[in-house]
XYZ file of C-alpha atoms in Angstrom:
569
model
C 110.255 107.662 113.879
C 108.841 107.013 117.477
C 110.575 106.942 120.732
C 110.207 103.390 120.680
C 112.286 102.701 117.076
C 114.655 105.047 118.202
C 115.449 103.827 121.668
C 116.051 100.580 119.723
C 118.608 101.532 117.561
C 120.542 103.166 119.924
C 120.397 99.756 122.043
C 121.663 97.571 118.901
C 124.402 99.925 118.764
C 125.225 99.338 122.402
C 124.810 95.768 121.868
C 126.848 95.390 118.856
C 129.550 97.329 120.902
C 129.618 94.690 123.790
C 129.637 91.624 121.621
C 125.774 91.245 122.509
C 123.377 89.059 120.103
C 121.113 92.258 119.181
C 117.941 90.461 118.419
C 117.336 91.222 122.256
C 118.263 94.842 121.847
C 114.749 96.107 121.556
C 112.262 97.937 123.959
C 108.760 98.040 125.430
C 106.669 100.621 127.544
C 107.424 100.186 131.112
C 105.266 97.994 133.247
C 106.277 100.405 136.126
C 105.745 103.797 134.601
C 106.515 104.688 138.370
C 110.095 103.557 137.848
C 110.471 104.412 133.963
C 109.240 105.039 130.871
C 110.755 101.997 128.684
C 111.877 98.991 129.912
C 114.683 96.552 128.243
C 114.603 92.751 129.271
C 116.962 91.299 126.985
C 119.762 90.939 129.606
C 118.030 88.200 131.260
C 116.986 86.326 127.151
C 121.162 86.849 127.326
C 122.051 85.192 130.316
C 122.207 81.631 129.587
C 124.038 81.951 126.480
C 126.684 84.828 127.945
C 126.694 82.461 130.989
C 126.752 85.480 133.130
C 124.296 86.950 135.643
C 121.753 89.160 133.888
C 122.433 92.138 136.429
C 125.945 91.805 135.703
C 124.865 91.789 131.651
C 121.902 94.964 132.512
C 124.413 97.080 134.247
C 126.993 96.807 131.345
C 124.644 98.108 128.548
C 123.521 100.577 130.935
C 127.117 101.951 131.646
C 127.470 102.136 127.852
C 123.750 104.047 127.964
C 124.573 106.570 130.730
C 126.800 108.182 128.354
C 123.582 109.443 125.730
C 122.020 112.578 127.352
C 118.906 111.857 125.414
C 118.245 109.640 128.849
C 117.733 111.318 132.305
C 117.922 107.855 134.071
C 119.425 104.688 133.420
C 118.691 101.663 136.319
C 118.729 98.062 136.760
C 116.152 96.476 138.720
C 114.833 93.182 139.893
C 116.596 90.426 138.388
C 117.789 92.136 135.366
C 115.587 94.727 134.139
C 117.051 97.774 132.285
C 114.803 100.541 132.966
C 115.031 103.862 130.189
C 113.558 106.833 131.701
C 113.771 109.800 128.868
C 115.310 113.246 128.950
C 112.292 115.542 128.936
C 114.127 117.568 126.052
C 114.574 114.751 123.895
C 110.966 113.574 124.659
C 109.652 117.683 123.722
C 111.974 117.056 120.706
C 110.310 113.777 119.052
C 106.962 115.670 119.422
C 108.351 118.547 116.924
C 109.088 115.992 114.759
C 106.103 114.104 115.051
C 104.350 117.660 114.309
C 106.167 117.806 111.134
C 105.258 115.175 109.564
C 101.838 114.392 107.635
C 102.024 110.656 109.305
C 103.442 111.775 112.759
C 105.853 109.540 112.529
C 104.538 106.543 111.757
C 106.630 104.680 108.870
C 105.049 103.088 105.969
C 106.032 99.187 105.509
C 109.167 97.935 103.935
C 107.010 94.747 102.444
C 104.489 96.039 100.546
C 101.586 93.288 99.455
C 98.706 93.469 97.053
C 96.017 92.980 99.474
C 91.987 91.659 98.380
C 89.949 92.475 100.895
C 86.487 90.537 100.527
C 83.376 92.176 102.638
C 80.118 93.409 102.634
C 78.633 90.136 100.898
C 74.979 91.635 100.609
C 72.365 89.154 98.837
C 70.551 90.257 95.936
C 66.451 91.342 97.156
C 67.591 91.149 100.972
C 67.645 94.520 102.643
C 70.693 95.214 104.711
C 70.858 93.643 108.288
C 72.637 94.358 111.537
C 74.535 91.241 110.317
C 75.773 93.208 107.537
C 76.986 96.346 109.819
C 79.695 94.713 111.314
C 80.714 93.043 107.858
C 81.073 96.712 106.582
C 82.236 98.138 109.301
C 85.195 96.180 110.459
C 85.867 95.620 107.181
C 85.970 99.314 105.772
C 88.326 99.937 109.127
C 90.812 97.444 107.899
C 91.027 98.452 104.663
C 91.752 102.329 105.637
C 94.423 100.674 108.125
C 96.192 98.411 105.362
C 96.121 101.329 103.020
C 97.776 103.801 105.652
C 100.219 100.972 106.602
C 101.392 101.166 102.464
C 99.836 98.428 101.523
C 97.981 98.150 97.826
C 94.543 97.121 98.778
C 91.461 96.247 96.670
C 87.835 95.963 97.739
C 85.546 93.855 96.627
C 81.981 93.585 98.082
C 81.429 89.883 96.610
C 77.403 90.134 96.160
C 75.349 87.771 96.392
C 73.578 87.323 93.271
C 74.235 83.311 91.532
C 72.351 81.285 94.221
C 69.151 79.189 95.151
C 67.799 82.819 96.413
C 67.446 83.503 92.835
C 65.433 80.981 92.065
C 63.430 81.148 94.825
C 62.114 85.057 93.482
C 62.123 83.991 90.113
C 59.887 80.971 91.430
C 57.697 83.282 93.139
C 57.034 85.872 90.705
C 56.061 82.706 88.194
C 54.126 81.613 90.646
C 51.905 84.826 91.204
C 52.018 86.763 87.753
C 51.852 83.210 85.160
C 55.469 84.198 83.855
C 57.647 86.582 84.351
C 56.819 89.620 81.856
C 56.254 92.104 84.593
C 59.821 91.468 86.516
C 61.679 94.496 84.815
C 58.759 96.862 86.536
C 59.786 95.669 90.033
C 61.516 97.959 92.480
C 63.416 96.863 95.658
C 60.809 96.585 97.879
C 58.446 94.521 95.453
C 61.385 92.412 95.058
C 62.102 91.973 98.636
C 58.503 90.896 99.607
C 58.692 88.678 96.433
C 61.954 86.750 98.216
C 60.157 86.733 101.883
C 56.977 85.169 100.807
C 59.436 82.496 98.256
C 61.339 82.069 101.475
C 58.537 81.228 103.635
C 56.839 79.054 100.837
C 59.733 77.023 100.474
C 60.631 76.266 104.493
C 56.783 74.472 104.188
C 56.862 73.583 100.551
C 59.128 71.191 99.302
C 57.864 71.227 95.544
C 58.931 74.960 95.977
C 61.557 74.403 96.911
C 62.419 71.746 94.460
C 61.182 74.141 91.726
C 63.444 76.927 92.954
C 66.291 74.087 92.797
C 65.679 73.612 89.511
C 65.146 77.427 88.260
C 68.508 77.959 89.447
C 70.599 75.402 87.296
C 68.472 76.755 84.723
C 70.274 80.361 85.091
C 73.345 78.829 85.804
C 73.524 77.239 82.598
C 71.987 80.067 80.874
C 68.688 80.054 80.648
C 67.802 83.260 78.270
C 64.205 84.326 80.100
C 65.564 83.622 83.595
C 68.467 84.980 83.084
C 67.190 88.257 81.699
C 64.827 88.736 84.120
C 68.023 87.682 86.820
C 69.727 90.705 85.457
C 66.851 93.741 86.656
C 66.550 91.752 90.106
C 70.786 92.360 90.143
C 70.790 95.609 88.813
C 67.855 97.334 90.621
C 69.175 95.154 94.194
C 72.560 96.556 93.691
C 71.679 99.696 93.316
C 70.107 99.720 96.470
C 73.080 98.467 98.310
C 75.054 101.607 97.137
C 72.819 103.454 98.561
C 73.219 101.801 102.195
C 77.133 101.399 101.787
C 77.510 105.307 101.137
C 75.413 106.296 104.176
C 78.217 103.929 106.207
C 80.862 105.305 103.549
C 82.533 101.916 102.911
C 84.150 101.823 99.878
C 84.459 99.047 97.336
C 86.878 98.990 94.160
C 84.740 96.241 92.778
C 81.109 95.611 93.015
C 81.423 92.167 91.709
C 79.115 89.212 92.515
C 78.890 85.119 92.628
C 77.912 85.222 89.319
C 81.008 86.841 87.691
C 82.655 84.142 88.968
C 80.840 81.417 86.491
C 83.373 80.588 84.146
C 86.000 80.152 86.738
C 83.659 78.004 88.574
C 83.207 75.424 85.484
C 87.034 76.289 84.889
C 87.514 75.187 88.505
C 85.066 71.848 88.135
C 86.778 71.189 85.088
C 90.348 70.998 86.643
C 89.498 69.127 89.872
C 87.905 66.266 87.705
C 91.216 66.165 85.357
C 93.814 66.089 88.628
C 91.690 62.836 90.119
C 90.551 65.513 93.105
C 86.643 65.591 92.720
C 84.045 62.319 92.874
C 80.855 61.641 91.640
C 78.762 61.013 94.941
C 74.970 60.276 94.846
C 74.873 62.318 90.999
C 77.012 65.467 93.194
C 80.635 66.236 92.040
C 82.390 66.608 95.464
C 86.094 66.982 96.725
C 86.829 64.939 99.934
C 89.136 66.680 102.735
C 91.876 65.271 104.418
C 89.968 66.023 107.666
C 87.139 62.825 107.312
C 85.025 64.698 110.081
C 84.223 67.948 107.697
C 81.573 67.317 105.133
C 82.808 67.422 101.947
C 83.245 70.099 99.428
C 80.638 70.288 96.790
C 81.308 71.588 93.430
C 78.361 71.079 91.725
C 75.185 69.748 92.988
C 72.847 66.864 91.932
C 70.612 69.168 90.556
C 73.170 70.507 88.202
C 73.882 73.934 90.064
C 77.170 74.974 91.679
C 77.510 74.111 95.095
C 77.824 76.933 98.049
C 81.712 76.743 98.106
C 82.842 76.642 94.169
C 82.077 80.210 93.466
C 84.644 81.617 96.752
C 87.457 78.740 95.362
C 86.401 80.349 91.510
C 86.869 83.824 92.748
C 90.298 83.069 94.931
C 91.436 81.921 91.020
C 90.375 84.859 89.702
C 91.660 87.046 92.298
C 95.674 85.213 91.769
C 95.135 85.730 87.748
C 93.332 88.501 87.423
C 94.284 90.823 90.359
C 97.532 89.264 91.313
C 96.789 89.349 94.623
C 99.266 88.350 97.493
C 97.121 88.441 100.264
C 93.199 87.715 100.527
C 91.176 88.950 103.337
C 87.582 87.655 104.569
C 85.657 90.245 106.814
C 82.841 87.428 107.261
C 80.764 86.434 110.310
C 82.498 84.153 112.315
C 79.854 81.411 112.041
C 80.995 80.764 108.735
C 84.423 79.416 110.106
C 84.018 75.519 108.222
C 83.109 77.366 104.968
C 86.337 79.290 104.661
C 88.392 76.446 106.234
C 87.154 73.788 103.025
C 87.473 76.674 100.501
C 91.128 77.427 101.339
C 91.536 73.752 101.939
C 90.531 73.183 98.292
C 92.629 76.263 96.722
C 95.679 74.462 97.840
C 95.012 71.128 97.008
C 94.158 72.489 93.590
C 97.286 74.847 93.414
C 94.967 78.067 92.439
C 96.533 80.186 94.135
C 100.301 79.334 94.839
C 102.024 81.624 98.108
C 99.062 83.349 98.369
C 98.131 84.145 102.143
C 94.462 83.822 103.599
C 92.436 84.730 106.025
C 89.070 84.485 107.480
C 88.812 87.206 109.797
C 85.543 86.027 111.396
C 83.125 88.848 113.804
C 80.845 88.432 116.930
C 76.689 89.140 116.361
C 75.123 92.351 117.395
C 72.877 91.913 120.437
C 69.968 93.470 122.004
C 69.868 93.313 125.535
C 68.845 89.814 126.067
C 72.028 88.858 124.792
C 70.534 87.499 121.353
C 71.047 89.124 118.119
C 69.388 92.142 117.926
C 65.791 92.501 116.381
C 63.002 94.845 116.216
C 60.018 94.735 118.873
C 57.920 92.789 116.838
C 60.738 90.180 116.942
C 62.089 90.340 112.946
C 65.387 90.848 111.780
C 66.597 94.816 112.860
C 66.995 96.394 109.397
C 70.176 98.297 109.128
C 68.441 101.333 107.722
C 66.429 101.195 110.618
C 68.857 100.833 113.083
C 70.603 104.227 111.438
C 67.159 105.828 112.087
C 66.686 104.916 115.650
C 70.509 106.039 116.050
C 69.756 109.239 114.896
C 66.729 109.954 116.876
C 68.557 109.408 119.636
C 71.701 111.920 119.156
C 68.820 114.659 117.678
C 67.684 114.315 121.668
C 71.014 116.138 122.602
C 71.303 118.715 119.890
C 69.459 121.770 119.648
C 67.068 122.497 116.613
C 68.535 125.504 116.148
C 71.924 127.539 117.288
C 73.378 130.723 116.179
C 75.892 130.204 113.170
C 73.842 127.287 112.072
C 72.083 126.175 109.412
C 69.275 122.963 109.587
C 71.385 121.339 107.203
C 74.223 121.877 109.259
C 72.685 120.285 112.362
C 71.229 117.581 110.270
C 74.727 117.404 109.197
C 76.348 117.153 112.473
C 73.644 114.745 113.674
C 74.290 112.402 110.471
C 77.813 112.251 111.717
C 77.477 111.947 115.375
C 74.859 109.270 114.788
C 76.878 106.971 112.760
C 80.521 108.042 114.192
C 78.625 106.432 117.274
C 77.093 103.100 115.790
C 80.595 102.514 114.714
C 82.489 103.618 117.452
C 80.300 100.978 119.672
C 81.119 98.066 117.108
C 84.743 98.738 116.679
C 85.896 99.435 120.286
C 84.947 95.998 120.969
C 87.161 93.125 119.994
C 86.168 91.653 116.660
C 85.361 87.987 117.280
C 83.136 88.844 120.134
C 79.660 89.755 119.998
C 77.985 92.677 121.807
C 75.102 94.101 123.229
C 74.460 96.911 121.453
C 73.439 99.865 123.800
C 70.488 102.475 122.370
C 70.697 104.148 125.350
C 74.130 105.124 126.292
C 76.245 104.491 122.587
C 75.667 108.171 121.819
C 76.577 110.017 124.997
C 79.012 112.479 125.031
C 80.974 110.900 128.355
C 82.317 107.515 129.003
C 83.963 105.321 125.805
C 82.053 106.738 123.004
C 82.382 107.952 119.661
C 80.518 111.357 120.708
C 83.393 111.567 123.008
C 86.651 111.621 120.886
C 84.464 113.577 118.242
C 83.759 116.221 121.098
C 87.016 116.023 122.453
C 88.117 117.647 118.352
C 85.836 119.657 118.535
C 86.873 121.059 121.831
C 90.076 121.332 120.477
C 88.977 123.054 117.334
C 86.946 125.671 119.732
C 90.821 126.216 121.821
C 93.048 126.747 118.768
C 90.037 128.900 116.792
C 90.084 131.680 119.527
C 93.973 131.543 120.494
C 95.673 134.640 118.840
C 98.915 132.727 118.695
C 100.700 129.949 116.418
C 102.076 127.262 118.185
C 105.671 127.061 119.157
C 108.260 124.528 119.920
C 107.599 122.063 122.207
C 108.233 121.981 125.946
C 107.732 119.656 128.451
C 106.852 121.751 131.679
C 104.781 119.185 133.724
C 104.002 115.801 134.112
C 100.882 116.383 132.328
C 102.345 117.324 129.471
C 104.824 114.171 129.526
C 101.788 111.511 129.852
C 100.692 113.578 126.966
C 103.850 113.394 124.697
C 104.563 109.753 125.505
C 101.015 108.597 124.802
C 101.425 110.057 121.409
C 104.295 108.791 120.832
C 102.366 105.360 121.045
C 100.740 106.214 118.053
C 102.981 104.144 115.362
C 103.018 101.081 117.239
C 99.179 101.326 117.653
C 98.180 101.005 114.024
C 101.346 98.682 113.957
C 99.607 96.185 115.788
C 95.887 96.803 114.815
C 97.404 96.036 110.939
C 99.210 92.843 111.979
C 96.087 91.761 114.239
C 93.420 92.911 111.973
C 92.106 94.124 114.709
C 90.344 98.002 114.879
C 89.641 97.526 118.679
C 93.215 98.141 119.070
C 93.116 101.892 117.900
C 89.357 102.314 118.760
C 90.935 101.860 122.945
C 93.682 103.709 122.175
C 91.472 106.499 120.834
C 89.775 106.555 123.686
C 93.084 106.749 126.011
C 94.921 109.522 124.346
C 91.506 111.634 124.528
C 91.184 111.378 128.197
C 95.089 112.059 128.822
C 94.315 115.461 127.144
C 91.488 116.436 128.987
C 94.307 115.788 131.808
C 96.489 117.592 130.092
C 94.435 120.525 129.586
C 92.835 120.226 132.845
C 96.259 121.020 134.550
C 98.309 123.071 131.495
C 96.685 126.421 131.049
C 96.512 127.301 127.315
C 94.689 130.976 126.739
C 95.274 131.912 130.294
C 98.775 131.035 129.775
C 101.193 134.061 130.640
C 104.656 132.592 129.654
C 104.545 132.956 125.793
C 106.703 130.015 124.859
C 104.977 127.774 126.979
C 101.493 128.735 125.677
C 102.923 128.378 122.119
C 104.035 124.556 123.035
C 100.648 123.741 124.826
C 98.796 124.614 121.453
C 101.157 122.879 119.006
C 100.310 119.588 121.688
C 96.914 120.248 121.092
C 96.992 120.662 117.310
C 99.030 117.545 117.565
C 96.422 115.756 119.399
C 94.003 117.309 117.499
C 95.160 115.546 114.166
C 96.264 112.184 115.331
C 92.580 111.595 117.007
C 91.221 112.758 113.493
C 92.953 110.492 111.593
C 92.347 107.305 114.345
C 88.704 108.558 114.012
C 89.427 108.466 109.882
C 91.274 104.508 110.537
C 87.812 103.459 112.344
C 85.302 104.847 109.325
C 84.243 108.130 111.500
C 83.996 111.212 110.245
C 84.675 114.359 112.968
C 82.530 117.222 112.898
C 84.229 121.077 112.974
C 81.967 121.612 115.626
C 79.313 119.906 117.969
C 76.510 121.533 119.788
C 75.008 120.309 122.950
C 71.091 121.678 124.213
């Protein structure tokens, strides 16, 4: 249990003992960390309703508080603030508790919820994008946090695989082999170039496109050629996609697409029609929104295939009947805003998913420099396998081919890890609904707010408690060095607190960042192997172990993975 809990309960016990409401018995980390280390302001939320002066209410809890030796100082300031500062012995104590335990302290939730987290949302023949990075990404980062926070949480990566795209390739291939016999010999690439020529021919053709219109109802309502040959473009498409999602190691529980989510979708067209919700309008079944300035929802088009929304209101269905899911979470680009706001809209006026929560947890664009999302020299879309490739380049510029103790495959390793520990590191320390430029140049440095830094900052540590000859001891607080230290990991729990109930990985990615650059402080100031009183040595390596762990596992939260060891030329 953190400082922070603790401190709490001890003030609702105070509270309860004056005859105080304690819903204001609670604390936060001082403003002044000059004055204190935790700060109580619920004598002046008391004041009106005690109709007394909040000093007069401040200096009676902290009479009661004077009498805990876990505290070192107890004052009021200002117009009522009650400010905690910590005995350093009850401080060193927490932190051999914290050491103890395989969370550090950090409490699993009292409410657990079946969570669906929806994200990824690849298209079947399109190669992976920066578009898709941050998709995976954030998304993957959320999921590990929900998980560690207790939650049940299943992924799903919702591909894209049941929609005019499909008849577009399946248009195209017609279109340049006479029929579609060769289809089952086509690998990824030949697909993909098959979907960027349909795509160009139907921006400029509108029989094309009309054609492609009209393939796709055809599959939709089961269409035995189409659909056959619709199952190699899936299969060989999706099997690429694995292939991209391990090298980011996201993981997905289900790999399930728009197109397992056809029945529901006539299930859901069915139902609208038989509650008076949908409309026939110009031959397309729609359902009108309460909001008259958003365009309608529609279900299925004139042409006879499903509209862009049904298949996300057929899969919400799915996901309340078949998954029981409490909770369903969109890791989608933020441009897609309206689309999620009609899809919910329509899942409760249909009742499909009763007391289920949503949300659309919408992301920024990666940008090159010009501010615009980011695209290759020639000025096309920035593959995300290339971007990987470029990343790695640049980290193999720091590393040495070839050290002592090492293997190539261990610094190809170590590279692999660096590079992409970095690529994330750069999207999550930045807020999630803004974009960003994304920076070749300095994302993979070992200084400044990087994810070379917290990994080298391990690995540093690694490097201290591999050639110390002792075990670590209890811990002491000796300096103020090693207090910053303590109390900054005791911020841990309410971190990953607030980065669950935000959705928001920025929030541990900054204070990654924070509690790596107190250590180097700390170890700046607390000699460890040149250390000459035992006990204190012993205590300075259990706070690095400590620190050690808890920046492996934030590193684990974001997606990263930390290397034993990292080499520098």
């Amino acid at each position: 249990m953190s400082l922070e809990n603790i401190l709490n309960k001890k003030l609702q016990t105070v509270f309860n003992n004056l005859g105080l409401d304690s819903k204001f018995a609670f604390v936060k980390v001082s403003d002044r960390p000059d004055l204190s280390d935790f700060q109580c302001n619920g004598a002046l939320a008391l004041a009106k309703a005690e109709r007394k002066n909040p000093r007069e209410i401040a200096a009676n809890i902290a009479s009661e508080l004077e009498k805990d030796n876990d505290f070192s100082k107890i004052s009021v300031d200002g117009p009522g603030f009650l400010n905690l500062t910590l005995s350093d012995d009850f401080i060193a104590n927490s932190m051999d508790v914290a050491a103890d335990d395989e969370r550090f302290g950090v409490e699993k939730t009292s409410h657990p919820r079946r969570i669906v987290m929806d994200f990824g949302g690849p298209n079947v023949a399109k190669a992976l994008h920066v578009g898709h990075l941050r998709s995976a990404v954030i998304g993957e980062s959320i999921r590990r946090i929900e998980v560690f926070a207790g939650h049940d949480v299943i992924s799903d990566v919702h591909f894209g695989d049941w929609g005019t795209q499909m008849g577009m390739i399946l248009g195209e291939i017609i279109l340049q082999d006479g029929n579609l016999a060769k289809t089952t010999s086509y690998n990824i690439d030949e697909i993909s170039n098959f979907y960027k020529q349909a795509n160009a021919r139907c921006k400029e053709d509108e029989k094309a496109k009309e054609e492609a219109r009209r393939i796709t109802a055809e599959l939709q309502s089961g269409h035995e050629e189409y659909y056959n040959a619709w199952q190699h473009l899936r299969k060989v498409s999706l099997e690429a996609i694995k292939k991209n999602y391990e090298v980011l190691d996201a993981h997905f529980d289900l790999w399930l697409g728009e197109s397992d989510a056809h029945k529901a979708s006539e299930e859901v067209v069915k139902l609208a029609k038989e509650q008076g919700a949908s409309e026939v309008d110009a031959g397309a079944t729609i359902i009108r929104l309460a909001d008259d300035s958003k365009p309608p929802v529609i279900l299925v088009k004139s042409d006879g295939g499903f509209g862009y929304q049904v298949t996300d209101i057929a899969t919400i269905k799915m996901r309340y009947e078949d998954l029981k899911a409490q909770e369903i979470l969109y890791v989608v680009d933020k441009r897609q805003s309206l689309h999620f706001e009609q899809v919910f809209e329509v899942v409760e006026k249909l009742g499909l998913a009763p007391n289920v929560k949503f949300k659309h947890i919408g992301f920024g664009t990666v940008n090159g420099a010009d501010g615009k999302p980011f695209k290759t020299r020639d000025g096309g879309v920035m593959n995300l396998e290339d971007l990987i490739t470029m990343s790695l380049d640049k980290v193999k510029e720091s590393l040495p081919e070839t050290a002592d103790g090492y293997t190539a495959e261990d610094i190809e390793k170590m590279a692999k890890q660096i590079a992409i520990g970095a690529i994330k590191f750069q999207d999550l320390k930045n807020n999630t609904a803004s974009g960003y430029i994304f920076e070749l140049e300095d994302f993979a440095k070992f200084e400044g707010k990087t994810g070379p830094y917290i990994q080298y900052a391990i690995a540093r540590i690694n490097s201290i408690l591999r050639k110390s000859k002792m075990n670590g001891g209890n811990i002491r607080i000796t300096n103020k060095e090693e207090r910053d230290l303590a109390l900054k990991i005791d911020q841990l729990g309410a971190v990953i607190n607030r980065a669950e109930a935000e959705k928001e990985p920025s929030v541990i990615a900054e204070y990654t960042y924070s509690l790596a650059q107190v250590f180097s402080s700390f170890y700046n100031a607390s000699p460890i192997m040149n250390e000459t009183n035992v006990e204190k040595a012993a205590s300075r390596i259990r706070l690095a172990k400590l620190v050690r762990d808890i920046l492996r596992l934030n590193l684990y939260l974001m997606g990263i993975e930390a290397p034993e060891a990292m080499l520098k030329k």
